[in-house]
XYZ file of C-alpha atoms in Angstrom:
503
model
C 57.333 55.845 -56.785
C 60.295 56.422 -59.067
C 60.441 55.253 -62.165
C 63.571 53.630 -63.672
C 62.425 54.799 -67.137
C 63.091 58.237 -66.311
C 66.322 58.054 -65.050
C 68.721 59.323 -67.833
C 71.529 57.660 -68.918
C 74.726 60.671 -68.916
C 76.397 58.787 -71.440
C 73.958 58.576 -73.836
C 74.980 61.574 -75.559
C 78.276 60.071 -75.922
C 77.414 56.755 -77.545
C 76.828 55.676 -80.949
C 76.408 52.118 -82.187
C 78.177 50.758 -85.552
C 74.525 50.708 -86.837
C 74.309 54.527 -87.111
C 73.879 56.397 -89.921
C 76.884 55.857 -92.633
C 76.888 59.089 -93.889
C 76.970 60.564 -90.233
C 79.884 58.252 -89.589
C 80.989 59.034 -93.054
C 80.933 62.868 -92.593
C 84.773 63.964 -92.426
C 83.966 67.351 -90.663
C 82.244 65.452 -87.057
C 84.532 64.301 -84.078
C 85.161 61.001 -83.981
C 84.206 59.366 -80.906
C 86.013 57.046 -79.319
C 84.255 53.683 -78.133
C 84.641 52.887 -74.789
C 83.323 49.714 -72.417
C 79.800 50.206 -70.793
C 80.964 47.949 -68.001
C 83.604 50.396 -67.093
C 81.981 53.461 -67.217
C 79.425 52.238 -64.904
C 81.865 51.263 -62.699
C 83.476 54.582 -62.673
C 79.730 55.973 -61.594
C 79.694 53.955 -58.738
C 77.775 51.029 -58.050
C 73.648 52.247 -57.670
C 72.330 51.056 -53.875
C 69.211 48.862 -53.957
C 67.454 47.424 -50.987
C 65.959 44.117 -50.964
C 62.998 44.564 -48.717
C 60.157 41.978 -47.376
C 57.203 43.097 -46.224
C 57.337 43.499 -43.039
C 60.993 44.715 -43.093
C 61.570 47.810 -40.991
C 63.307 50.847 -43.084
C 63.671 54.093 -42.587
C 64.309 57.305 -45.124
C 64.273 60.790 -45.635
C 60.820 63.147 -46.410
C 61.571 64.107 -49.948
C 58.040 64.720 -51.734
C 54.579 65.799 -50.272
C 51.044 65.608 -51.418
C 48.088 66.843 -49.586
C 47.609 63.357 -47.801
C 50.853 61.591 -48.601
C 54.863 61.377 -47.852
C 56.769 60.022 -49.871
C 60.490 58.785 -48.969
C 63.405 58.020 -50.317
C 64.289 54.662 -48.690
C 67.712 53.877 -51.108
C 69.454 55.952 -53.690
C 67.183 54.110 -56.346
C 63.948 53.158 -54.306
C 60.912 55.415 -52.790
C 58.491 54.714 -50.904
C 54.978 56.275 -49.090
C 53.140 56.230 -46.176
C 49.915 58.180 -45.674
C 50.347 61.396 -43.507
C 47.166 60.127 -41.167
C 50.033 56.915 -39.758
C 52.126 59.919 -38.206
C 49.770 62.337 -36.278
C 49.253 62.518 -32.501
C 47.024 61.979 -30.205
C 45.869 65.636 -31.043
C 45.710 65.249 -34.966
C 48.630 67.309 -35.369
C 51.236 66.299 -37.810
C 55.003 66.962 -36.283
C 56.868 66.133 -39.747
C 57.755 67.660 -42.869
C 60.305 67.399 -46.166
C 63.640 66.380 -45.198
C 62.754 64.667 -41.804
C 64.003 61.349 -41.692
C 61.035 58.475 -40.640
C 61.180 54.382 -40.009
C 58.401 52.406 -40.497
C 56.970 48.994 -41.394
C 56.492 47.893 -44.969
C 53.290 47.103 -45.600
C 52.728 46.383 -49.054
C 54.719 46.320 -52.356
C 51.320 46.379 -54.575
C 51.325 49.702 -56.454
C 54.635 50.732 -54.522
C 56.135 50.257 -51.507
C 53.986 51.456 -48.548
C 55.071 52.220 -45.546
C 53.239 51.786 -41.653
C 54.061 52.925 -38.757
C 51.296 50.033 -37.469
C 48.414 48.278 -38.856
C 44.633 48.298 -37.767
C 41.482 48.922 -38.892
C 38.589 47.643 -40.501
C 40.553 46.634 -43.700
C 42.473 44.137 -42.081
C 42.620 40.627 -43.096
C 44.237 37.090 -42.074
C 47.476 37.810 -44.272
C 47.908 40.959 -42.623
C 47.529 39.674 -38.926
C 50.153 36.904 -40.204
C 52.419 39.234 -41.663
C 52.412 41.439 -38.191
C 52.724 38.693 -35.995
C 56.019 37.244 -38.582
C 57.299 40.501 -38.472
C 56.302 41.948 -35.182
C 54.499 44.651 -36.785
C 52.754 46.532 -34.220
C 48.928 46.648 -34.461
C 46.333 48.948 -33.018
C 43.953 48.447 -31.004
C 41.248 49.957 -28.789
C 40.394 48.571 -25.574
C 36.457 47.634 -24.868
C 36.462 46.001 -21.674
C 38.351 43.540 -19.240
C 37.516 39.794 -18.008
C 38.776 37.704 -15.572
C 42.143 37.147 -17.273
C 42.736 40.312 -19.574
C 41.690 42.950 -21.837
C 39.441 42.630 -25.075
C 40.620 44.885 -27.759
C 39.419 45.997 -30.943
C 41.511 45.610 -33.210
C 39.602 45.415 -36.488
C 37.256 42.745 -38.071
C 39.265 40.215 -35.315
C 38.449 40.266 -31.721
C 41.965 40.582 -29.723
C 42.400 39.470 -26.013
C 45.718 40.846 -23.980
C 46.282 38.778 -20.761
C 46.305 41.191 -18.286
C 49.903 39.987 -17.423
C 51.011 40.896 -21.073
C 49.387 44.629 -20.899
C 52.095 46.783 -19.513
C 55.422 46.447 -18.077
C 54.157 46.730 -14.455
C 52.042 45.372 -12.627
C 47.819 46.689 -13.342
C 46.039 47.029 -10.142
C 43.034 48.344 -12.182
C 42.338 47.260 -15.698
C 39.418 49.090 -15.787
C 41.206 52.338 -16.377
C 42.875 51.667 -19.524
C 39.012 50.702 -21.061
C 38.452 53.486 -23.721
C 42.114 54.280 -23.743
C 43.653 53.349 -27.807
C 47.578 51.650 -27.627
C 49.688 49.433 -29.459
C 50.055 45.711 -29.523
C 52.331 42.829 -30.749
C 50.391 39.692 -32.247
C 50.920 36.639 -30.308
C 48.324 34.179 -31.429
C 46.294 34.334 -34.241
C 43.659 31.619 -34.058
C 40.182 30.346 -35.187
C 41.565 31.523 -38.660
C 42.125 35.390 -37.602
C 38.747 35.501 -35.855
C 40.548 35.442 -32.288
C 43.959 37.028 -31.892
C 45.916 37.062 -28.865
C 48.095 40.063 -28.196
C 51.104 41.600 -26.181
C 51.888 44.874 -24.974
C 54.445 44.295 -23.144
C 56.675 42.991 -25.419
C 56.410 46.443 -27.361
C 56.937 48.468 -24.330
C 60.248 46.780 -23.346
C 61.511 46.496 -26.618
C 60.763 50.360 -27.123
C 62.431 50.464 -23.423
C 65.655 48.643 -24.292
C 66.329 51.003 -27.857
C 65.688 53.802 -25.744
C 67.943 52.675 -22.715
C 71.153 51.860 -24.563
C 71.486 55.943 -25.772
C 70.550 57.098 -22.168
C 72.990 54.823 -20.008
C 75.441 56.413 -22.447
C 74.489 59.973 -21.013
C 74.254 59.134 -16.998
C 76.999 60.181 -14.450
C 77.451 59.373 -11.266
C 76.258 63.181 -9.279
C 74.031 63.925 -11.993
C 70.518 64.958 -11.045
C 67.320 62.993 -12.693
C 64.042 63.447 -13.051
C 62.522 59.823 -11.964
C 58.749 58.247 -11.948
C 58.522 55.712 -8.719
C 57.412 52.418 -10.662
C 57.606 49.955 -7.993
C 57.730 49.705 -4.261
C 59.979 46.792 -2.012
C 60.740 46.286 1.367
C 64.323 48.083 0.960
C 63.760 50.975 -1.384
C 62.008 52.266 -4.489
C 62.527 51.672 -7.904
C 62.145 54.682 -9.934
C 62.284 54.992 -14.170
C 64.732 57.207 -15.487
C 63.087 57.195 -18.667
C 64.327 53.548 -19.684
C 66.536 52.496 -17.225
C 65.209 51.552 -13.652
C 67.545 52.834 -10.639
C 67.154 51.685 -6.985
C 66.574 54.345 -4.723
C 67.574 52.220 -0.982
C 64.951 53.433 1.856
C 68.001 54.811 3.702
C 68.414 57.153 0.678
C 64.713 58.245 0.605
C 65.184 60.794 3.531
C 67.148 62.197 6.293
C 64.379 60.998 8.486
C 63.625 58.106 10.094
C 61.803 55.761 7.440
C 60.169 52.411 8.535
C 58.452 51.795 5.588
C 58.928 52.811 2.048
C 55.459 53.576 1.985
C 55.345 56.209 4.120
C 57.906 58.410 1.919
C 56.842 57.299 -1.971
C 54.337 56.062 -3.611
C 53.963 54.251 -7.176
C 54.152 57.109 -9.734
C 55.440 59.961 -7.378
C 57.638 62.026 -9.892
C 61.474 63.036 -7.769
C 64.201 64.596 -8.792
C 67.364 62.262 -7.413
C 70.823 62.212 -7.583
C 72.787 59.119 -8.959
C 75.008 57.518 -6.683
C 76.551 54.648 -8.666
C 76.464 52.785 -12.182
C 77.642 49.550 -12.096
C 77.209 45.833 -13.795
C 74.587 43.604 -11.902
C 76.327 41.073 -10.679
C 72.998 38.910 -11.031
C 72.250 40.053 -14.347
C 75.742 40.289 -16.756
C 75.625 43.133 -19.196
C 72.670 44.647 -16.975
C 73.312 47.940 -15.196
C 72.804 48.512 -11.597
C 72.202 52.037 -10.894
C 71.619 53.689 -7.593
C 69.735 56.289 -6.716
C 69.582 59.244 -3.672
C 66.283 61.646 -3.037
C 68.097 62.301 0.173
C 71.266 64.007 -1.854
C 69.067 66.553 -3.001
C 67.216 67.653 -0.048
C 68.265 70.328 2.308
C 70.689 68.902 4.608
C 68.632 69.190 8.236
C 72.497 68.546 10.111
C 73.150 72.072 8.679
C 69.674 73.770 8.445
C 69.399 73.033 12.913
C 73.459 73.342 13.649
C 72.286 76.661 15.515
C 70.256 75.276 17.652
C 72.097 72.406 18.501
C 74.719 73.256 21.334
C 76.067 71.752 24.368
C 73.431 72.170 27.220
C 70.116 73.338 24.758
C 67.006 71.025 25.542
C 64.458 69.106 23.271
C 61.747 66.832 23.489
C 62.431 63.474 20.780
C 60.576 60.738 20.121
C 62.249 57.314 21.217
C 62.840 55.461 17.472
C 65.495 53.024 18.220
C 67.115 51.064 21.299
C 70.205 49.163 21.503
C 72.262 47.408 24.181
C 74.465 50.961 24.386
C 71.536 53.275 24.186
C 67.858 54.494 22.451
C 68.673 56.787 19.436
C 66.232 59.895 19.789
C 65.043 61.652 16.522
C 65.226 65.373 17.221
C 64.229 67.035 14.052
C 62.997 65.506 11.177
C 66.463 63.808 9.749
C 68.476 64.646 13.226
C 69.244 61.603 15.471
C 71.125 62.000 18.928
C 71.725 59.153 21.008
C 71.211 59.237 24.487
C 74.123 56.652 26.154
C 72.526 54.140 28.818
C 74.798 56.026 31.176
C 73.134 58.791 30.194
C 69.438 57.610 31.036
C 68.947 57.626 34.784
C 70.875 58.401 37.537
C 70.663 55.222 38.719
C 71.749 52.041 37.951
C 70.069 50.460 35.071
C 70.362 47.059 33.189
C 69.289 47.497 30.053
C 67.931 50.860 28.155
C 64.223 49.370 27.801
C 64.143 49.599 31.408
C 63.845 53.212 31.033
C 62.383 54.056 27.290
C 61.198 52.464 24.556
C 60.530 52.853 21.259
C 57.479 55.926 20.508
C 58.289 57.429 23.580
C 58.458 61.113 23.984
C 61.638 62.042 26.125
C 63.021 65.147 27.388
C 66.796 65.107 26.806
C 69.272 67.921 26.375
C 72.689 68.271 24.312
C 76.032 67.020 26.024
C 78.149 67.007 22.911
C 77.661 68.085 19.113
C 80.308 66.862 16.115
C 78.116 68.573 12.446
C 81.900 66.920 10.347
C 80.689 63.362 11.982
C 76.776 64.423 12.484
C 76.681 62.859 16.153
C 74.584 64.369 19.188
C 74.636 63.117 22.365
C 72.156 63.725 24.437
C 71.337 63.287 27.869
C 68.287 62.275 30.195
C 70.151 63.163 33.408
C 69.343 65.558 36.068
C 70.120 68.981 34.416
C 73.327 70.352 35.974
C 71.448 74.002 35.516
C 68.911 73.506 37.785
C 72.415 73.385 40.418
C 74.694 76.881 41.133
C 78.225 75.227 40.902
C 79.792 78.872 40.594
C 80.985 78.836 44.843
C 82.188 75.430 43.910
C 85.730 75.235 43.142
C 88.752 72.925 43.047
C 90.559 71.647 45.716
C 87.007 72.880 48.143
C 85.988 70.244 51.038
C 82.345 69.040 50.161
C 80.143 66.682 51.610
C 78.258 64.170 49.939
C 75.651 61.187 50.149
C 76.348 57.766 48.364
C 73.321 57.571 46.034
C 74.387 55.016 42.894
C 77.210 52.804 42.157
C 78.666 51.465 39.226
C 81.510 49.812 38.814
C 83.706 52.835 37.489
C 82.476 54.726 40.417
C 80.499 55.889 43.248
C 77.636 58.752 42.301
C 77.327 61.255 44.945
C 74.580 64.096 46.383
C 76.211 67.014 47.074
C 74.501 69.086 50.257
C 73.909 71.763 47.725
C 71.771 70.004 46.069
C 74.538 68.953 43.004
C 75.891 65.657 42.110
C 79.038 64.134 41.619
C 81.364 61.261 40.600
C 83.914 59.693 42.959
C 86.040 57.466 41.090
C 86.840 53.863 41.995
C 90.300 54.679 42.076
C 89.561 57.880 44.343
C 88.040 56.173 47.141
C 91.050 54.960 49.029
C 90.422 51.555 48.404
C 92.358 48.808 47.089
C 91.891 47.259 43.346
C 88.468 44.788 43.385
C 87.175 46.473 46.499
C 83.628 45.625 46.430
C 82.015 49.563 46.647
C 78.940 48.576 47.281
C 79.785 46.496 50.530
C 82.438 49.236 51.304
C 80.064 52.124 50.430
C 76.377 51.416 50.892
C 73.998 54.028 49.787
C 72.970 56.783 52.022
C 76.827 56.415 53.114
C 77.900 60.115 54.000
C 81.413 61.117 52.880
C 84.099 63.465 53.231
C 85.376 64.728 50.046
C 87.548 66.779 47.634
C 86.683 68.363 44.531
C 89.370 67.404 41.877
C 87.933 68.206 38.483
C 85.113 70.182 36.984
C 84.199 70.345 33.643
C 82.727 72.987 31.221
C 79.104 71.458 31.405
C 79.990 71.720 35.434
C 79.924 68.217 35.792
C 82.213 67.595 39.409
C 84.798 64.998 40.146
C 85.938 64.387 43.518
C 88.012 62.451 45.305
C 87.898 60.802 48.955
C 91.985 59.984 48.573
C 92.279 63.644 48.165
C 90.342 64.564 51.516
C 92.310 62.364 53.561
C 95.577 63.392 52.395
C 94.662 66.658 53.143
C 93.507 65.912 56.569
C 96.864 63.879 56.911
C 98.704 66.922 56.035
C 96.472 69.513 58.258
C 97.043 66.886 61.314
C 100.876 67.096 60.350
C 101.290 70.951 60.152
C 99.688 71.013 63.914
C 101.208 68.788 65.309
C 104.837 70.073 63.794
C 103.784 73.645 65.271
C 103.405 72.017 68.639
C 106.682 70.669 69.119
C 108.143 73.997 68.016
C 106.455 75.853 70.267
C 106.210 75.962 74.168
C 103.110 75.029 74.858
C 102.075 71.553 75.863
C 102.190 68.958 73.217
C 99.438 66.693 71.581
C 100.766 63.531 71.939
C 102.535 61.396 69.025
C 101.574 62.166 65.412
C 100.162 58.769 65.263
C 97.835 59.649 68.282
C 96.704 62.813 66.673
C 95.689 61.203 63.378
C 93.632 58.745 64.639
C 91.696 60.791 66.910
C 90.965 62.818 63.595
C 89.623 59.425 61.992
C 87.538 58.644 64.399
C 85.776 62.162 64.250
């Protein structure tokens, strides 16, 4: 401790009372010395900082002075203080600090000097030092020796300390007996029975040490930064994960390019992740709180990119089935890659509703009919493979044949006699708007056609209207070269066309 008796006063050798000796002041030959006001010199040394400290009152200092079991630290210009070197090793015995390191701690005791703690515990300890912590939220050690119904019982001393088990760490214990044996820190609650029973509170410590700890890391997060995160809690919609103070969400549709159902199945409680953060924004529930998202999917390989190569127009698969809507059933390729299979795409015949083909689990054989990696769509196919069908001697403007096997309302679906299929469109069958094609057209009904249209997965379009304009214009030609010539005529035009319709 330092002792105000050996500070020296630098302007004592400047000083002399009128009570000095009168032949000193008498002596011609010394300097005279001019007196000046104490009150003003001290002022012009600057006023001398004091703390006024309670126990209990946390302070903190630099490391000037060591002794083989003792710090001792300056806590004010004028005050110093100690604390034993046995408050500040770890778990390990080793000792971390030395002279000039700046500590806090708790003061203890001003008997014989100020002492400082970094907690309290022990044998030694009384009533007025369980008051004191609880007053001053001291912390107090404590070593757990077994659980109950409703807590922990800790030793903390000559007391016997309970923590409800609700009170013994921020989240929630599934198994208590794991942390018998282990040695933590505690917050009084209760002291009762006159010290013989003390209630305590972990949690309290761990959030406050939480909070300090939070407000100098939300100063550091960005939004693209990558963290390393513990999961601390699962829910329904995502995980939350620490980021070492701060909790972020990470939403289940950010925990994977695949197809989660469950959070379960892609975290658990204490997984460590790297992530990437999203967003940082207020809580709108909470004011002053952040909100702070969270993506494990941003940092995983992107599976759009890693299977582009395999993912072209006409290339087969077999998916599993794991979603169905009114439009379609969304079919998980690779792990992460979705394509969606249009109900017009599911059967070549008619069909209500997609359950009334697949549902979801099942395993489906599909095949690419278009790819977009900028807008990460696939669609997909369960169709009759055009492959499987040689549509190279097929060309526009050719006569085909074909059977009436399906019809929508867009269109009649025909067999082709080569074994390929085709679409005739409403508006190519010759009939008038609101025709009713299934009365006009019943299936099996055998057609002449014209191919109009193919496209470059060889699907063919043709067209009835087509066919019987060019049959028009065949009957026309002939009969025009019959009048020119001399040979005996056909009859009208009129006559000539409808024996051709009635072929």
């Amino acid at each position: 401790m330092t002792d105000s008796r050996n500070f020296e006063d630098p302007t004592a050798d400047k000083l002399e009372t009128q009570s000095g000796d009168p032949a000193r002041s008498n002596n011609s030959d010394a300097p005279e010395v001019e007196t000046e006001d104490f009150a003003s010199m001290l002022e012009s040394y600057g006023a001398i900082e004091s703390l006024r400290v309670q126990v209990g009152d946390k302070v903190g200092g630099k490391i000037i002075h060591a002794t083989a079991d003792t710090f001792f630290v300056q806590i004010s210009p004028t005050q110093e203080a100690f604390i034993l070197k046995s408050e500040l090793v770890d778990a390990h015995d080793k000792l971390s600090l030395g002279l000039g390191d700046e500590i806090e701690g708790f003061i203890y005791t001003k008997r014989g000097g100020i002492e400082l703690r970094r907690k309290i515990g022990g044998d030694s300890i009384d009533i007025v030092m369980l008051e004191q912590a609880k007053n001053k939220q001291i912390p107090i050690e404590g070593t757990v020796t077994g659980t109950n119904k409703g807590g922990l019982e800790v030793a903390i001393g000559g007391p016997r300390g309970f923590c409800p088990i609700s009170q013994a760490d921020i989240n929630f214990v599934e198994d208590a007996q794991a942390m018998v044996g282990q040695t933590y820190e505690f917050l009084i609650a209760e002291v009762k029975e006159n010290g013989r029973n003390v209630v305590l509170n972990r949690k309290a410590l761990l959030q406050a040490a939480r909070k300090e700890k939070a407000s100098t890391l939300l100063a550091e997060l960005e939004v693209g930064q990558r963290r390393k995160v513990r999961v601390t809690r699962l829910a329904k919609f995502g995980a939350f994960a620490d980021l070492g103070g701060i909790d972020g969400l990470i939403p289940i549709s950010e925990l994977s390019y695949g197809n989660v159902q469950s959070t379960e199945d892609a975290v658990k409680e204490g997984d460590d992740l790297e992530v990437e953060i999203m967003r940082i924004e207020e809580d709108p529930k909470r004011p002053g709180q952040p909100r702070i998202g969270l993506s494990l999917k941003a940092v995983l390989p992107d599976p759009f990119i890693a299977h582009a190569d395999k993912l072209h127009e006409g290339s087969s698969f077999e998916g599993k089935v794991v979603r169905v809507q009114k439009f379609g059933a969304f079919v998980e390729l690779f792990d992460g890659v979705q394509g969606l299979i249009h109900i017009s795409e599911m059967s070549d015949r008619r069909i209500r509703h997609p359950r009334d083909v697949v549902t979801e689990g099942d395993t489906v054989s599909v095949r690419v009919v278009s790819f977009d990696p900028e807008q990460r769509r696939v669609g997909l196919s369960m169709r009759e493979t055009p492959k499987d069908v040689d549509t190279s001697s097929i060309r526009i403007g050719a006569r085909v044949k074909g059977t009436v096997e399906r019809i929508e309302s867009y269109g009649l679906f025909v067999s082709l006699a080569d074994g390929g299929k085709a679409l005739l469109p409403a508006a190519e069958t010759g009939t008038t708007r609101g025709t009713d094609l299934l009365r006009e057209f019943p299936i099996g009904t055998e057609l002449e056609l014209s191919v109009i249209a193919i496209d470059e997965q060889g699907r063919i379009k043709v067209s009835k209207t087509a066919r019987d304009q060019e049959e028009e214009r065949s009957v026309a030609e002939a009969y025009n070269r019959s009048q020119s010539g001399n040979g005996k005529g056909f009859g009208t035009l009129g006559d000539l066309l409808k024996i051709k319709r009635n072929k």
